[in-house]
PDB file of C-alpha atoms in Angstrom:
ATOM      1  CA  MET X1284      -0.362  39.809  -9.571  1.00 69.00           C
ATOM      2  CA  LYS X1285       2.898  38.054 -10.485  1.00 73.00           C
ATOM      3  CA  GLU X1286       3.718  37.636  -6.803  1.00 77.00           C
ATOM      4  CA  PHE X1287       0.324  36.033  -6.230  1.00 68.00           C
ATOM      5  CA  MET X1288       0.913  33.510  -9.027  1.00 67.00           C
ATOM      6  CA  LYS X1289       4.348  32.596  -7.641  1.00 72.00           C
ATOM      7  CA  ASP X1290       3.120  32.279  -4.048  1.00 71.00           C
ATOM      8  CA  GLU X1291       3.065  28.596  -3.120  1.00 72.00           C
ATOM      9  CA  SER X1292       1.738  28.884   0.418  1.00 73.00           C
ATOM     10  CA  GLY X1293      -1.269  26.652   0.805  1.00 72.00           C
ATOM     11  CA  MET X1294      -0.287  24.366  -2.058  1.00 76.00           C
ATOM     12  CA  GLY X1295       0.069  21.442   0.348  1.00 84.00           C
ATOM     13  CA  VAL X1296      -3.535  21.899   1.437  1.00 85.00           C
ATOM     14  CA  VAL X1297      -4.743  21.961  -2.159  1.00 85.00           C
ATOM     15  CA  GLU X1298      -2.791  18.799  -2.957  1.00 89.00           C
ATOM     16  CA  VAL X1299      -4.219  16.972   0.054  1.00 90.00           C
ATOM     17  CA  ILE X1300      -7.760  18.040  -0.852  1.00 94.00           C
ATOM     18  CA  LEU X1301      -7.290  16.847  -4.440  1.00 95.00           C
ATOM     19  CA  ILE X1302      -5.971  13.476  -3.249  1.00 96.00           C
ATOM     20  CA  ILE X1303      -8.964  13.088  -0.917  1.00 97.00           C
ATOM     21  CA  VAL X1304     -11.381  13.967  -3.728  1.00 98.00           C
ATOM     22  CA  VAL X1305      -9.772  11.398  -6.034  1.00 98.00           C
ATOM     23  CA  LEU X1306      -9.893   8.711  -3.328  1.00 97.00           C
ATOM     24  CA  ILE X1307     -13.561   9.423  -2.610  1.00 97.00           C
ATOM     25  CA  GLY X1308     -14.297   9.224  -6.332  1.00 97.00           C
ATOM     26  CA  LEU X1309     -12.548   5.863  -6.594  1.00 96.00           C
ATOM     27  CA  VAL X1310     -14.474   4.523  -3.605  1.00 95.00           C
ATOM     28  CA  ILE X1311     -17.756   5.630  -5.172  1.00 96.00           C
ATOM     29  CA  ILE X1312     -16.864   4.108  -8.549  1.00 97.00           C
ATOM     30  CA  PHE X1313     -15.685   0.770  -7.131  1.00 97.00           C
ATOM     31  CA  GLN X1314     -18.138   0.614  -4.222  1.00 96.00           C
ATOM     32  CA  THR X1315     -19.653  -2.778  -5.079  1.00 96.00           C
ATOM     33  CA  GLN X1316     -16.284  -4.406  -5.721  1.00 97.00           C
ATOM     34  CA  ILE X1317     -14.890  -3.049  -2.454  1.00 95.00           C
ATOM     35  CA  LYS X1318     -17.929  -4.343  -0.547  1.00 96.00           C
ATOM     36  CA  ARG X1319     -17.530  -7.777  -2.130  1.00 97.00           C
ATOM     37  CA  VAL X1320     -13.844  -7.989  -1.223  1.00 96.00           C
ATOM     38  CA  VAL X1321     -14.466  -6.876   2.371  1.00 96.00           C
ATOM     39  CA  GLN X1322     -17.326  -9.362   2.760  1.00 97.00           C
ATOM     40  CA  ASN X1323     -15.141 -12.195   1.461  1.00 97.00           C
ATOM     41  CA  ILE X1324     -12.368 -11.234   3.859  1.00 96.00           C
ATOM     42  CA  PHE X1325     -14.742 -11.238   6.830  1.00 95.00           C
ATOM     43  CA  LYS X1326     -16.262 -14.562   5.745  1.00 94.00           C
ATOM     44  CA  THR X1327     -12.787 -16.074   5.652  1.00 92.00           C
ATOM     45  CA  ILE X1328     -11.921 -14.616   9.047  1.00 91.00           C
ATOM     46  CA  THR X1329     -15.117 -15.835  10.699  1.00 89.00           C
ATOM     47  CA  SER X1330     -14.874 -19.298   9.144  1.00 88.00           C
ATOM     48  CA  LYS X1331     -11.278 -19.737  10.323  1.00 85.00           C
ATOM     49  CA  THR X1332     -11.816 -18.470  13.878  1.00 83.00           C
ATOM     50  CA  GLY X1333     -13.200 -21.859  14.871  1.00 76.00           C
ATOM     51  CA  GLN X1334      -9.941 -23.496  13.794  1.00 75.00           C
ATOM     52  CA  VAL X1335      -7.759 -21.353  16.069  1.00 65.00           C
ATOM     53  CA  GLN X1336      -7.337 -22.773  19.558  1.00 60.00           C
TER      54      GLN X1336
END
């Protein structure tokens, strides 16, 4: 049992999964704010495309 507790193989996978879960949680929590920022960015891009020639 002690060897099992000291075994660190697979820890990288667990860390990556935890990071992904946290990122998904943040996206869900701040979904409306993220949408608003992205919409403003695209509005700015589309409004300025007419100025580029």
